[in-house]
């Protein structure tokens, strides 16, 4: 699986004919081979997950049921899609989860109190059907603390208010703008967008045509026990179909947005963006990077890129009065203030507008010269003011990008050795992210990798969960051993974690089946 992922991600592996002969046999074969590497890796990962979830379920519960697993570092109450869950009830300790049946036979459920790095083994049974209820044509919706109003011309979110009643959408600079406005950009060949190798072309400002989505229809659906959603059909130049779904929840403090786009492939220069103009005044913009976070402009070296950025799980835009956490799990690239126009900015003062950079075909090599097909890209937005827990953006962002995992249904003849609710290990410190927990490469114990997301150096206790450990050592991220760590009489160890830094340890677990 890792070999296939590395092959897919290796940027120079592509077709040299992807620009001049994009529809030719050589280019098509090269991209198909690269696609197979990704599909193979995804299949291997899916098989690992399915097998692991069933193993837990068959070892933890008697009778028919499912397992829900939380791979993130913090307890979660979140929405989860259950394949084949229509007309089925999942419950823990006799408490059923709210569920709505979806047309494809799955169910949308609110999973409650799933432990960090752990699971719930749920009892499964039948229940009456509970499909979404058509609430007619509508441009607004409210659930929990969220209220949204759509723009009647574009279908974007013209107004978004949360529990404090504060407006979160800034009036856009273009007509019909708002949160989740889609922009299709045409033009820019042989210009400063870096679409060619000639140096004189890099001095040429691109001539771009920007088209915006328009509203075709909008209807509201009630999700009994879960929330409410708006289903918005839209039109957009360059796309055959655009459907936007905005979901608000009775219990959950965020809004989920999903855009489904069908577009034909074209070799003509193009790009697609989604706008998020937040009502903020000269905000600070913090971005999660791999194993860290940065503040736009303040943490950037002279000459570093300000025309686009890449986030790992979250972007937090905040001013003195409030803030918004944004996550785009399917579109990691984003721009600030404006779309990419080849300006190659030397400085940047964020104005509160973020653009998800969904796709483009500006680069002439290493990537297919055209992009099309059925595309889905999701976003989660939530209000988060500064001055609170510095780790909260990480918790929100990881939840948005790493869903809860649901097993296939199973039926166990008897209860196994695992509890119906447990975790692999326990770290009660809410400012610690577990970046990895895996069997050691050499087979000696389990390696756990930690990251501080709170900005404070401290000692972090690590407690055993479903399996205990008898010894521990410090290691680095390459799993090379350091000094031994004493195991306390009650079974836990303590590791020193630097501010914004990392630490790793090797835990020696007893052999499976040992007392």
Coordinates of C-alpha atoms in Angstrom, one line a residue:
X1 CA 0.0 0.0 0.0
X2 CA 2.7 2.5 0.9
X3 CA 4.7 1.7 -2.2
X4 CA 1.7 2.4 -4.4
X5 CA 1.0 5.7 -2.6
X6 CA 4.6 6.8 -3.0
X7 CA 4.4 5.9 -6.7
X8 CA 1.2 7.9 -7.1
X9 CA 2.6 10.9 -5.3
X10 CA 6.0 11.0 -7.1
X11 CA 5.5 14.2 -9.1
X12 CA 7.7 13.5 -12.1
X13 CA 6.0 10.3 -13.0
X14 CA 3.6 11.2 -15.8
X15 CA 3.4 11.5 -19.6
X16 CA 5.6 13.9 -21.5
X17 CA 2.9 14.0 -24.1
X18 CA 0.2 15.2 -21.6
X19 CA 0.2 18.7 -23.1
X20 CA 0.8 18.3 -26.8
X21 CA -1.0 15.0 -27.2
X22 CA -3.3 14.8 -24.2
X23 CA -5.7 12.5 -25.9
X24 CA -3.1 10.2 -27.4
X25 CA -2.5 6.6 -26.4
X26 CA 0.8 7.2 -24.6
X27 CA -0.7 9.9 -22.3
X28 CA -3.8 7.9 -21.6
X29 CA -1.8 4.8 -20.7
X30 CA 0.5 6.7 -18.4
X31 CA -2.4 8.3 -16.4
X32 CA -4.3 5.1 -16.3
X33 CA -1.2 3.4 -14.8
X34 CA -0.9 6.1 -12.2
X35 CA -4.6 5.9 -11.4
X36 CA -4.2 2.1 -10.8
X37 CA -1.5 2.8 -8.1
X38 CA -4.0 5.0 -6.2
X39 CA -6.9 2.6 -6.6
X40 CA -4.7 -0.3 -5.4
X41 CA -3.6 1.6 -2.4
X42 CA -7.1 2.7 -1.5
X43 CA -8.3 -0.9 -1.8
X44 CA -5.6 -2.2 0.5
X45 CA -6.3 0.5 3.1
X46 CA -10.0 -0.3 2.9
X47 CA -9.4 -4.0 3.4
X48 CA -7.2 -3.3 6.4
X49 CA -9.8 -1.1 8.0
X50 CA -12.7 -3.5 7.4
X51 CA -10.8 -6.5 8.8
X52 CA -9.7 -4.6 11.9
X53 CA -13.2 -3.3 12.7
X54 CA -14.7 -6.8 12.4
X55 CA -12.0 -8.2 14.5
X56 CA -12.8 -5.8 17.3
X57 CA -16.6 -6.3 17.0
X58 CA -16.4 -10.1 17.1
X59 CA -14.1 -9.9 20.1
X60 CA -16.3 -7.4 22.1
X61 CA -20.0 -8.1 21.7
X62 CA -22.6 -10.9 21.4
X63 CA -25.4 -10.9 18.9
X64 CA -25.9 -8.6 15.9
X65 CA -24.1 -5.3 15.9
X66 CA -21.5 -2.9 14.4
X67 CA -18.4 -1.2 15.6
X68 CA -17.8 2.6 15.3
X69 CA -14.1 3.5 15.7
X70 CA -12.6 6.9 16.4
X71 CA -9.0 7.2 15.1
X72 CA -8.5 10.8 16.3
X73 CA -6.9 11.8 19.6
X74 CA -10.0 13.2 21.3
X75 CA -13.5 11.8 22.2
X76 CA -16.0 12.5 19.5
X77 CA -19.7 13.2 19.0
X78 CA -20.1 13.5 15.3
X79 CA -22.3 12.6 12.3
X80 CA -21.5 9.3 10.6
X81 CA -22.8 7.7 7.4
X82 CA -23.7 4.0 8.0
X83 CA -23.7 1.9 4.8
X84 CA -26.8 -0.3 4.7
X85 CA -28.1 1.5 7.8
X86 CA -31.6 2.5 6.5
X87 CA -34.2 1.0 8.8
X88 CA -31.6 -0.1 11.3
X89 CA -31.1 1.1 14.8
X90 CA -27.7 1.3 16.5
X91 CA -27.6 1.7 20.3
X92 CA -25.1 1.7 23.1
X93 CA -26.0 0.9 26.7
X94 CA -29.7 0.9 25.6
X95 CA -29.5 4.4 24.1
X96 CA -30.3 4.6 20.4
X97 CA -28.6 7.0 18.1
X98 CA -30.7 9.4 16.0
X99 CA -30.7 8.3 12.4
X100 CA -32.2 9.4 9.1
X101 CA -32.5 7.0 6.1
X102 CA -30.9 8.1 2.9
X103 CA -32.0 7.2 -0.7
X104 CA -29.0 5.0 -1.3
X105 CA -29.9 2.7 1.6
X106 CA -27.4 4.2 4.0
X107 CA -28.3 6.2 7.2
X108 CA -27.0 9.4 8.6
X109 CA -26.5 9.0 12.3
X110 CA -25.3 11.1 15.2
X111 CA -22.6 9.0 17.0
X112 CA -22.2 10.0 20.6
X113 CA -19.2 9.8 22.9
X114 CA -16.9 7.6 20.9
X115 CA -13.6 7.4 22.9
X116 CA -10.4 8.7 21.5
X117 CA -8.3 6.1 19.8
X118 CA -11.1 3.7 20.6
X119 CA -14.4 2.2 19.7
X120 CA -18.0 1.5 20.7
X121 CA -19.5 -2.0 20.0
X122 CA -23.1 -1.2 19.2
X123 CA -26.2 -3.4 19.2
X124 CA -28.1 -3.4 15.9
X125 CA -31.8 -4.0 15.4
X126 CA -34.7 -2.9 13.3
X127 CA -36.6 0.4 13.5
X128 CA -39.4 2.1 11.5
X129 CA -38.2 3.9 8.4
X130 CA -37.2 7.6 9.0
X131 CA -36.5 9.2 5.6
X132 CA -35.9 12.9 5.1
X133 CA -39.1 15.0 4.9
X134 CA -39.5 17.3 2.0
X135 CA -40.2 20.8 3.4
X136 CA -40.7 22.5 0.0
X137 CA -38.9 25.3 -1.8
X138 CA -36.8 27.4 0.6
X139 CA -33.8 29.7 0.8
X140 CA -33.1 29.4 4.5
X141 CA -32.7 26.8 7.2
X142 CA -32.1 26.8 11.0
X143 CA -31.0 24.0 13.3
X144 CA -29.2 24.1 16.6
X145 CA -27.3 27.5 16.8
X146 CA -26.9 27.9 13.1
X147 CA -29.1 29.9 10.7
X148 CA -28.3 30.2 7.0
X149 CA -29.9 32.2 4.2
X150 CA -29.1 31.6 0.5
X151 CA -28.6 34.3 -2.1
X152 CA -31.6 34.1 -4.5
X153 CA -29.4 34.7 -7.5
X154 CA -26.4 32.5 -6.9
X155 CA -27.4 29.9 -4.3
X156 CA -24.4 30.8 -2.2
X157 CA -24.8 31.4 1.6
X158 CA -25.6 35.1 1.8
X159 CA -26.1 35.1 5.6
X160 CA -24.7 32.7 8.3
X161 CA -25.3 33.4 12.0
X162 CA -24.4 31.3 15.0
X163 CA -25.6 31.2 18.6
X164 CA -24.4 34.7 19.4
X165 CA -26.4 36.2 16.5
X166 CA -23.3 37.6 14.8
X167 CA -23.2 37.7 11.0
X168 CA -20.4 35.5 9.7
X169 CA -20.5 36.4 6.0
X170 CA -18.9 39.5 4.7
X171 CA -20.6 41.2 1.7
X172 CA -18.6 40.0 -1.3
X173 CA -16.9 42.3 -3.7
X174 CA -18.6 40.7 -6.7
X175 CA -22.4 40.6 -7.3
X176 CA -24.2 37.5 -5.9
X177 CA -21.2 36.4 -3.8
X178 CA -21.3 34.6 -0.5
X179 CA -20.0 31.6 1.4
X180 CA -19.9 28.6 -1.0
X181 CA -20.0 30.6 -4.2
X182 CA -18.5 28.7 -7.0
X183 CA -16.2 30.4 -9.5
X184 CA -15.2 29.0 -12.9
X185 CA -12.1 30.7 -14.4
X186 CA -11.2 30.6 -18.1
X187 CA -8.0 31.8 -19.8
X188 CA -4.4 32.4 -18.8
X189 CA -2.5 30.5 -21.4
X190 CA 1.1 31.7 -22.1
X191 CA 1.1 34.0 -19.1
X192 CA 2.3 34.5 -15.6
X193 CA 0.2 31.5 -14.4
X194 CA 3.3 29.4 -15.3
X195 CA 1.6 27.6 -18.2
X196 CA 4.8 27.7 -20.4
X197 CA 8.5 27.7 -20.1
X198 CA 9.3 30.9 -22.0
X199 CA 10.6 33.6 -19.7
X200 CA 8.8 36.4 -21.6
X201 CA 5.5 34.7 -20.9
X202 CA 6.0 35.0 -17.2
X203 CA 5.9 38.7 -17.6
X204 CA 2.5 38.6 -19.3
X205 CA -0.5 39.2 -17.0
X206 CA -3.2 36.6 -17.6
X207 CA -6.4 37.5 -19.3
X208 CA -9.0 35.7 -17.1
X209 CA -12.8 35.4 -17.4
X210 CA -14.5 34.6 -14.1
X211 CA -18.0 33.1 -14.2
X212 CA -20.1 32.6 -11.1
X213 CA -22.7 29.9 -10.2
X214 CA -26.4 30.8 -10.5
X215 CA -29.3 29.4 -8.6
X216 CA -31.6 27.0 -10.5
X217 CA -33.7 25.7 -7.5
X218 CA -33.5 25.1 -3.8
X219 CA -35.5 22.9 -1.5
X220 CA -35.3 22.2 2.2
X221 CA -35.4 18.7 3.8
X222 CA -36.0 18.0 7.4
X223 CA -33.7 15.3 8.9
X224 CA -35.8 14.1 11.9
X225 CA -33.6 13.7 15.0
X226 CA -30.5 14.9 13.2
X227 CA -31.0 18.4 11.7
X228 CA -32.0 20.0 8.4
X229 CA -30.4 20.5 5.0
X230 CA -30.8 22.6 1.9
X231 CA -30.4 20.9 -1.5
X232 CA -29.4 23.5 -4.1
X233 CA -29.3 23.0 -7.8
X234 CA -27.1 25.5 -9.6
X235 CA -25.7 26.4 -13.0
X236 CA -22.1 27.2 -13.7
X237 CA -20.1 27.8 -16.9
X238 CA -17.9 24.8 -17.8
X239 CA -19.9 22.4 -15.7
X240 CA -22.8 20.1 -16.7
X241 CA -24.4 20.0 -13.3
X242 CA -23.7 21.5 -9.9
X243 CA -25.5 20.4 -6.7
X244 CA -24.7 22.0 -3.3
X245 CA -25.9 20.5 0.0
X246 CA -25.8 22.6 3.2
X247 CA -26.4 20.5 6.4
X248 CA -27.1 22.0 9.8
X249 CA -27.4 19.8 13.0
X250 CA -29.6 19.9 16.1
X251 CA -26.7 19.0 18.4
X252 CA -23.4 19.7 16.5
X253 CA -21.8 23.2 16.4
X254 CA -20.8 23.4 12.8
X255 CA -22.2 23.4 9.2
X256 CA -21.3 20.9 6.6
X257 CA -21.2 21.8 2.9
X258 CA -20.9 19.3 0.0
X259 CA -20.6 20.3 -3.6
X260 CA -21.2 17.7 -6.4
X261 CA -20.0 18.8 -9.8
X262 CA -20.2 17.1 -13.2
X263 CA -17.9 18.7 -15.7
X264 CA -16.5 17.8 -19.1
X265 CA -12.7 17.6 -19.5
X266 CA -11.1 20.3 -21.6
X267 CA -7.5 21.1 -22.5
X268 CA -8.3 24.8 -22.5
X269 CA -6.8 26.6 -19.4
X270 CA -9.3 26.6 -16.6
X271 CA -9.7 26.7 -12.8
X272 CA -12.5 26.1 -10.3
X273 CA -12.7 27.8 -6.9
X274 CA -15.2 28.0 -4.0
X275 CA -15.3 31.3 -2.1
X276 CA -15.6 31.8 1.7
X277 CA -15.8 35.5 2.5
X278 CA -15.9 35.7 6.3
X279 CA -16.9 38.8 8.2
X280 CA -13.5 39.5 9.8
X281 CA -11.4 42.6 10.0
X282 CA -7.7 42.2 9.1
X283 CA -7.7 38.7 10.6
X284 CA -4.8 36.5 11.7
X285 CA -4.8 33.4 9.6
X286 CA -3.3 30.2 11.1
X287 CA -2.8 27.1 8.9
X288 CA -2.1 23.6 10.1
X289 CA 1.0 22.1 8.3
X290 CA 2.4 18.6 8.7
X291 CA 3.5 18.4 12.4
X292 CA 3.0 22.1 13.0
X293 CA 1.1 25.3 12.3
X294 CA 2.0 28.6 10.8
X295 CA 0.6 32.2 10.8
X296 CA 0.3 33.6 7.3
X297 CA 2.8 36.4 6.6
X298 CA 4.2 36.5 10.2
X299 CA 5.9 33.1 9.9
X300 CA 6.8 33.3 6.2
X301 CA 10.3 34.0 4.8
X302 CA 10.8 36.6 2.1
X303 CA 10.1 35.2 -1.3
X304 CA 8.0 32.3 0.0
X305 CA 4.6 31.7 -1.7
X306 CA 1.7 33.9 -0.8
X307 CA -0.4 33.1 -3.9
X308 CA -1.6 29.8 -2.6
X309 CA -1.3 27.6 0.5
X310 CA -1.9 24.0 1.5
X311 CA -3.6 23.0 4.7
X312 CA -3.4 19.6 6.4
X313 CA -6.7 19.7 8.3
X314 CA -7.7 23.2 9.2
X315 CA -7.4 27.0 8.7
X316 CA -8.3 29.3 11.5
X317 CA -9.1 32.9 10.6
X318 CA -9.7 35.2 13.6
X319 CA -9.7 38.9 14.6
X320 CA -10.1 40.5 18.0
X321 CA -13.9 39.8 18.1
X322 CA -14.3 36.3 16.6
X323 CA -13.1 33.7 14.2
X324 CA -14.0 30.8 11.9
X325 CA -12.4 27.4 11.5
X326 CA -12.5 26.1 7.9
X327 CA -11.6 22.6 6.7
X328 CA -11.6 21.3 3.1
X329 CA -10.7 17.6 3.3
X330 CA -11.0 17.1 -0.5
X331 CA -9.3 20.4 -1.6
X332 CA -6.2 21.0 0.5
X333 CA -5.1 24.0 -1.7
X334 CA -6.5 27.5 -1.0
X335 CA -5.8 31.1 -1.7
X336 CA -6.5 34.2 0.3
X337 CA -8.1 37.5 -0.7
X338 CA -8.4 36.6 -4.3
X339 CA -8.1 33.8 -6.8
X340 CA -4.7 33.0 -8.3
X341 CA -3.8 35.6 -10.9
X342 CA -0.1 35.1 -11.3
X343 CA 0.8 38.2 -9.3
X344 CA 3.4 36.3 -7.2
X345 CA 2.7 38.5 -4.2
X346 CA 5.6 39.5 -1.9
X347 CA 3.4 40.5 1.0
X348 CA -0.1 39.7 2.0
X349 CA -2.6 41.2 4.5
X350 CA -5.5 38.8 4.8
X351 CA -9.0 40.4 4.5
X352 CA -11.0 37.4 5.7
X353 CA -11.8 35.8 2.3
X354 CA -10.6 32.3 1.6
X355 CA -10.9 30.5 -1.8
X356 CA -10.8 26.7 -1.9
X357 CA -8.6 26.0 -5.0
X358 CA -10.5 23.0 -6.3
X359 CA -8.7 22.3 -9.6
X360 CA -6.8 23.8 -12.5
X361 CA -4.8 22.7 -15.5
X362 CA -2.2 25.4 -15.6
X363 CA 0.8 23.3 -15.1
X364 CA 1.9 21.6 -18.5
X365 CA 3.8 18.6 -17.3
X366 CA 3.6 15.8 -14.7
X367 CA -0.2 16.1 -14.5
X368 CA -3.0 15.3 -16.9
X369 CA -3.7 18.4 -19.1
X370 CA -7.5 18.1 -18.6
X371 CA -9.8 17.4 -15.6
X372 CA -13.3 16.2 -15.7
X373 CA -15.9 13.7 -14.5
X374 CA -17.9 13.5 -11.3
X375 CA -16.3 15.5 -8.5
X376 CA -17.3 15.9 -4.9
X377 CA -15.7 18.3 -2.5
X378 CA -16.7 18.9 1.1
X379 CA -16.2 21.7 3.7
X380 CA -16.9 22.2 7.4
X381 CA -17.1 25.6 9.0
X382 CA -17.5 26.5 12.6
X383 CA -17.3 29.7 14.7
X384 CA -14.3 29.8 17.0
X385 CA -13.2 33.0 18.8
X386 CA -9.6 33.6 19.9
X387 CA -8.5 33.5 23.5
X388 CA -9.7 30.0 24.4
X389 CA -8.1 26.6 24.1
X390 CA -5.3 26.8 21.6
X391 CA -5.8 23.2 20.7
X392 CA -9.4 23.5 19.7
X393 CA -8.7 24.3 16.0
X394 CA -6.8 21.0 15.7
X395 CA -9.7 19.1 17.3
X396 CA -12.2 20.7 15.0
X397 CA -10.1 20.2 11.9
X398 CA -9.1 16.6 12.5
X399 CA -12.8 15.7 13.1
X400 CA -13.7 17.4 9.8
X401 CA -11.1 15.5 7.8
X402 CA -11.0 12.1 9.5
X403 CA -14.4 10.5 9.7
X404 CA -15.6 8.0 12.3
X405 CA -15.2 4.5 10.9
X406 CA -18.1 2.1 10.8
X407 CA -17.8 -1.7 10.4
X408 CA -20.0 -4.0 8.3
X409 CA -22.8 -5.7 10.3
X410 CA -21.8 -8.8 12.2
X411 CA -23.3 -11.4 14.4
X412 CA -21.3 -12.9 17.2
X413 CA -22.2 -16.1 19.0
X414 CA -20.8 -14.9 22.3
X415 CA -19.0 -12.0 23.9
X416 CA -15.2 -11.9 23.5
X417 CA -12.4 -10.6 25.7
X418 CA -12.9 -7.0 24.8
X419 CA -15.2 -4.5 26.5
X420 CA -18.1 -3.0 24.5
X421 CA -16.3 0.4 24.9
X422 CA -12.6 0.8 25.1
X423 CA -9.5 2.4 23.6
X424 CA -6.1 1.3 22.5
X425 CA -4.5 3.7 25.0
X426 CA -5.6 6.7 27.0
X427 CA -4.0 10.2 26.9
X428 CA -6.2 12.5 28.9
X429 CA -4.3 15.7 27.9
X430 CA -6.5 17.3 25.4
X431 CA -3.6 19.3 23.9
X432 CA -1.9 16.2 22.5
X433 CA -2.4 14.7 19.1
X434 CA -1.4 11.1 18.5
X435 CA 0.2 11.2 15.0
X436 CA 0.7 7.5 14.9
X437 CA 0.1 4.3 16.8
X438 CA 1.4 1.2 15.1
X439 CA 3.2 -2.1 15.5
X440 CA 6.9 -1.4 15.4
X441 CA 8.7 -2.1 12.1
X442 CA 11.0 -4.6 13.9
X443 CA 8.1 -6.3 15.6
X444 CA 9.1 -5.2 19.1
X445 CA 6.2 -3.5 20.7
X446 CA 4.1 -0.6 19.5
X447 CA 5.4 2.8 18.5
X448 CA 3.3 5.9 19.5
X449 CA 4.1 9.3 18.1
X450 CA 2.8 12.5 19.8
X451 CA 2.5 16.1 18.8
X452 CA 1.8 19.1 21.1
X453 CA -1.0 21.3 19.6
X454 CA -1.4 23.6 22.7
X455 CA 1.9 25.3 22.7
X456 CA 3.0 24.4 26.2
X457 CA 5.9 22.2 27.2
X458 CA 4.9 19.6 29.8
X459 CA 5.0 16.0 31.0
X460 CA 2.3 13.9 29.4
X461 CA 1.0 10.7 31.0
X462 CA 0.2 7.8 28.7
X463 CA -2.1 5.1 30.2
X464 CA -2.8 1.6 28.9
X465 CA -6.1 0.8 27.3
X466 CA -7.4 -2.5 26.0
X467 CA -3.9 -3.9 26.3
X468 CA -1.3 -3.1 29.0
X469 CA 2.4 -2.6 28.5
X470 CA 5.2 -3.9 30.6
X471 CA 8.1 -1.7 29.5
X472 CA 8.7 1.5 27.5
X473 CA 11.5 3.3 25.8
X474 CA 11.9 6.7 24.1
X475 CA 12.4 6.4 20.3
X476 CA 12.6 8.9 17.5
X477 CA 10.2 9.0 14.5
X478 CA 12.5 6.5 12.7
X479 CA 11.9 4.1 15.6
X480 CA 15.5 4.1 16.8
X481 CA 15.6 3.4 20.6
X482 CA 16.5 5.9 23.2
X483 CA 16.5 5.6 27.0
X484 CA 14.1 3.5 29.0
X485 CA 11.0 5.1 30.5
X486 CA 9.9 3.7 33.9
X487 CA 6.4 2.2 34.1
X488 CA 4.6 3.4 37.2
X489 CA 3.0 0.8 39.5
X490 CA -0.5 1.7 38.1
X491 CA 0.7 1.0 34.6
X492 CA 1.2 4.4 33.0
X493 CA 4.3 6.1 31.7
X494 CA 5.2 9.8 31.4
X495 CA 6.9 11.4 28.4
X496 CA 8.2 14.9 28.1
X497 CA 6.6 16.8 25.3
X498 CA 8.1 20.2 24.1
X499 CA 5.9 23.1 23.1
X500 CA 4.7 22.6 19.5
X501 CA 7.1 19.7 19.5
X502 CA 7.0 15.9 19.1
X503 CA 7.9 12.9 21.1
X504 CA 7.7 9.1 20.4
X505 CA 7.8 6.1 22.6
X506 CA 7.9 2.3 22.2
X507 CA 5.5 0.4 24.4
X508 CA 6.2 -3.3 24.9
X509 CA 2.9 -5.1 25.0
X510 CA 2.5 -8.7 26.1
X511 CA 2.1 -11.4 23.4
X512 CA -1.5 -11.8 22.3
X513 CA -3.3 -14.4 24.4
X514 CA -0.9 -13.9 27.4
X515 CA -2.4 -13.2 30.8

